[in-house]
Tab-separated table of C-alpha atoms in Angstrom:
chain	number	residue	atom	x	y	z
A	1	LYS	CA	85.748	116.860	99.079
A	2	ARG	CA	86.219	114.814	102.123
A	3	HIS	CA	89.685	114.861	102.246
A	4	GLY	CA	90.183	118.578	100.839
A	5	HIS	CA	92.128	119.175	97.621
A	6	ILE	CA	94.417	116.850	95.092
A	7	ASP	CA	97.665	118.266	95.306
A	8	ALA	CA	98.809	115.932	92.998
A	9	LEU	CA	97.314	113.479	90.323
A	10	VAL	CA	99.573	109.873	88.835
A	11	ASN	CA	97.642	108.953	85.903
A	12	ASN	CA	98.648	105.108	86.225
A	13	ASP	CA	97.267	102.448	84.265
A	14	ALA	CA	98.497	99.046	83.501
A	15	TYR	CA	97.361	97.728	80.129
A	16	PRO	CA	99.178	93.856	78.487
A	17	ALA	CA	101.472	95.640	75.415
A	18	LEU	CA	99.944	92.691	73.267
A	19	ARG	CA	102.493	90.999	70.747
A	20	ALA	CA	99.982	91.240	67.425
A	21	PRO	CA	101.188	92.206	63.721
A	22	LEU	CA	99.736	94.487	61.757
A	23	GLY	CA	97.841	92.114	59.677
A	24	GLU	CA	96.918	90.153	63.258
A	25	ALA	CA	96.482	93.039	65.148
A	26	ARG	CA	92.549	93.846	66.332
A	27	VAL	CA	91.201	96.926	66.036
A	28	GLU	CA	89.362	96.434	69.371
A	29	ASP	CA	92.261	96.052	70.817
A	30	TYR	CA	93.692	99.268	69.351
A	31	ARG	CA	91.064	100.685	70.758
A	32	ASP	CA	90.967	99.140	74.214
A	33	ALA	CA	94.582	100.326	74.964
A	34	LEU	CA	93.786	103.676	73.560
A	35	GLU	CA	91.359	103.369	75.906
A	36	VAL	CA	92.992	102.775	79.024
A	37	MET	CA	95.910	104.608	78.604
A	38	ALA	CA	95.623	107.352	76.793
A	39	VAL	CA	91.422	108.323	76.808
A	40	ALA	CA	90.713	107.509	80.839
A	41	PRO	CA	94.162	109.266	81.940
A	42	PHE	CA	92.570	111.924	79.980
A	43	ARG	CA	89.548	112.014	82.119
A	44	LEU	CA	91.094	112.072	85.212
A	45	THR	CA	92.971	115.230	84.983
A	46	GLN	CA	90.077	116.806	83.073
A	47	LEU	CA	88.263	116.157	86.679
A	48	VAL	CA	91.241	117.397	88.891
A	49	ALA	CA	91.977	120.401	87.185
A	50	PRO	CA	89.747	122.821	88.078
A	51	SER	CA	90.560	122.458	91.690
A	52	MET	CA	94.260	122.399	90.445
A	53	ARG	CA	93.617	125.675	88.943
A	54	LYS	CA	91.536	127.333	90.758
A	55	ARG	CA	94.751	126.676	93.794
A	56	LYS	CA	96.970	127.563	91.276
A	57	SER	CA	98.982	124.340	91.727
A	58	GLY	CA	98.950	121.510	91.375
A	59	ARG	CA	101.314	117.625	90.151
A	60	ILE	CA	100.593	115.588	87.168
A	61	VAL	CA	102.332	112.860	86.617
A	62	PHE	CA	101.666	109.796	83.986
A	63	VAL	CA	102.933	107.028	84.322
A	64	SER	CA	103.285	105.986	81.271
A	65	SER	CA	106.893	104.475	78.492
A	66	ALA	CA	110.064	105.068	76.292
A	67	ALA	CA	108.781	102.735	73.631
A	68	PRO	CA	106.918	105.444	71.495
A	69	LEU	CA	110.801	107.151	71.041
A	70	ARG	CA	111.867	104.509	69.439
A	71	GLY	CA	108.856	102.072	68.184
A	72	ILE	CA	109.307	98.559	68.703
A	73	ALA	CA	107.637	96.810	65.804
A	74	ASN	CA	104.786	93.761	65.953
A	75	TYR	CA	103.660	96.180	68.894
A	76	ALA	CA	102.075	99.253	67.515
A	77	PRO	CA	98.460	99.356	69.234
A	78	TYR	CA	100.576	99.054	72.992
A	79	VAL	CA	103.387	101.690	71.265
A	80	SER	CA	100.029	104.128	69.729
A	81	ALA	CA	99.173	104.110	72.942
A	82	ARG	CA	101.525	104.892	74.917
A	83	ALA	CA	103.220	107.423	71.987
A	84	ALA	CA	98.901	109.075	72.584
A	85	ALA	CA	99.909	109.738	76.495
A	86	ASN	CA	103.136	111.319	76.112
A	87	GLY	CA	101.443	113.645	73.812
A	88	LEU	CA	98.855	114.805	76.384
A	89	VAL	CA	102.654	115.537	78.752
A	90	SER	CA	102.767	118.282	76.462
A	91	SER	CA	100.093	119.972	75.090
A	92	LEU	CA	98.865	119.762	78.899
A	93	ALA	CA	101.768	121.013	80.125
A	94	LYS	CA	101.074	124.188	78.043
A	95	GLU	CA	97.920	124.951	78.854
A	96	LEU	CA	97.989	124.481	82.798
A	97	GLY	CA	101.823	125.850	83.264
A	98	ARG	CA	100.465	128.670	83.634
A	99	ASP	CA	98.080	127.894	86.347
A	100	GLY	CA	100.810	126.464	88.124
A	101	ILE	CA	100.295	123.354	87.365
A	102	THR	CA	103.297	120.689	86.256
A	103	VAL	CA	102.851	117.831	84.156
A	104	ASN	CA	105.197	114.976	83.450
A	105	ALA	CA	105.222	111.394	82.451
A	106	VAL	CA	107.637	108.543	83.634
A	107	GLY	CA	109.262	106.610	80.652
A	108	SER	CA	109.698	103.583	81.747
A	109	ASN	CA	110.930	100.205	79.718
A	110	TYR	CA	112.614	96.946	81.186
A	111	VAL	CA	111.323	97.645	84.338
A	112	GLU	CA	110.654	94.269	86.746
A	113	ASN	CA	106.887	93.755	85.956
A	114	PRO	CA	104.764	90.801	86.536
A	115	ASP	CA	102.763	91.861	82.981
A	116	TYR	CA	106.060	91.656	80.794
A	117	PHE	CA	108.543	90.212	82.741
A	118	PRO	CA	107.070	87.164	84.037
A	119	PRO	CA	108.532	84.751	86.730
A	120	ALA	CA	109.560	82.426	83.589
A	121	LEU	CA	111.439	85.023	81.851
A	122	LEU	CA	112.847	86.465	85.020
A	123	ALA	CA	114.466	82.548	86.095
A	124	ASN	CA	115.390	83.002	81.991
A	125	SER	CA	118.951	83.911	82.486
A	126	GLU	CA	119.854	83.226	78.598
A	127	ALA	CA	116.866	85.586	77.194
A	128	MET	CA	117.615	87.738	80.968
A	129	ALA	CA	121.032	88.051	79.666
A	130	LYS	CA	120.205	88.633	76.095
A	131	MET	CA	118.179	91.051	77.046
A	132	THR	CA	119.973	93.173	79.543
A	133	ALA	CA	122.607	93.457	77.354
A	134	GLN	CA	121.620	96.167	75.641
A	135	ILE	CA	120.964	97.793	77.951
A	136	PRO	CA	124.069	100.503	79.327
A	137	LEU	CA	123.144	99.957	82.741
A	138	GLY	CA	123.548	95.645	82.930
A	139	ARG	CA	120.208	95.047	84.310
A	140	ILE	CA	116.199	95.702	84.496
A	141	GLY	CA	115.014	98.640	86.815
A	142	ALA	CA	113.136	97.878	89.788
A	143	PRO	CA	109.595	99.272	90.516
A	144	GLU	CA	111.355	101.186	93.448
A	145	ASP	CA	113.180	102.866	89.856
A	146	VAL	CA	109.808	104.194	88.622
A	147	ALA	CA	108.677	105.032	91.934
A	148	GLU	CA	111.684	107.388	92.897
A	149	ALA	CA	110.915	109.279	89.786
A	150	VAL	CA	107.022	110.013	90.342
A	151	SER	CA	107.999	110.274	93.852
A	152	PHE	CA	110.413	113.366	92.206
A	153	LEU	CA	107.802	114.954	89.575
A	154	ALA	CA	104.524	114.796	91.772
A	155	SER	CA	107.241	116.544	94.195
A	156	PRO	CA	107.593	120.597	95.153
A	157	ARG	CA	111.691	120.220	94.324
A	158	ALA	CA	109.985	119.488	90.791
A	159	SER	CA	108.178	122.858	90.689
A	160	TYR	CA	110.199	124.185	87.245
A	161	ILE	CA	109.883	120.611	85.262
A	162	THR	CA	107.304	120.898	82.709
A	163	GLY	CA	105.641	118.470	80.057
A	164	GLN	CA	108.611	116.041	80.359
A	165	VAL	CA	108.607	112.560	79.613
A	166	LEU	CA	112.095	111.447	81.558
A	167	ARG	CA	113.283	108.313	80.492
A	168	VAL	CA	113.638	105.896	83.688
A	169	ASN	CA	115.417	102.962	81.053
A	170	GLY	CA	118.868	102.500	82.718
A	171	GLY	CA	120.245	104.238	79.559
A	172	LEU	CA	118.948	101.891	77.003
A	173	LEU	CA	119.306	104.037	73.509
A	174	ILE	CA	116.078	105.675	71.783
A	175	GLY	CA	116.482	105.568	68.343
């Protein structure tokens, strides 16, 4: 109310990708992952959508992951929650599109982030070489790579793009 209206919502949550084989995974961790990565962004979207609908304009961008597109063994809670967010993108794009609101996600993988790439891992040249060997661009991404994609999807330049999960992953093959 104090600043006018909201032009864009960027749902950029953070939650650790906990490694837990199915037999060791805790249901509480699964629920927590869903709450942080799917329920909270859903609620934020519910809060901003009415004013965007009224103005017939808006951008909603989820910072998510491309992990659900290929799955990752032993990370079911994280991957499932990101899949839920990606599913929201598809459904909300169809629901809100007629009101001039675009809904997209940036699905990143292998982007430098202290939660996923602690300094010790970044300093381990053997581990990094093994990891980057599977990425066609031969490197992990920089935070700026994701920021540029989010900025684009939140801008007027992306006015005819909706319901997409834009992979920002250096060309990592999915499947």
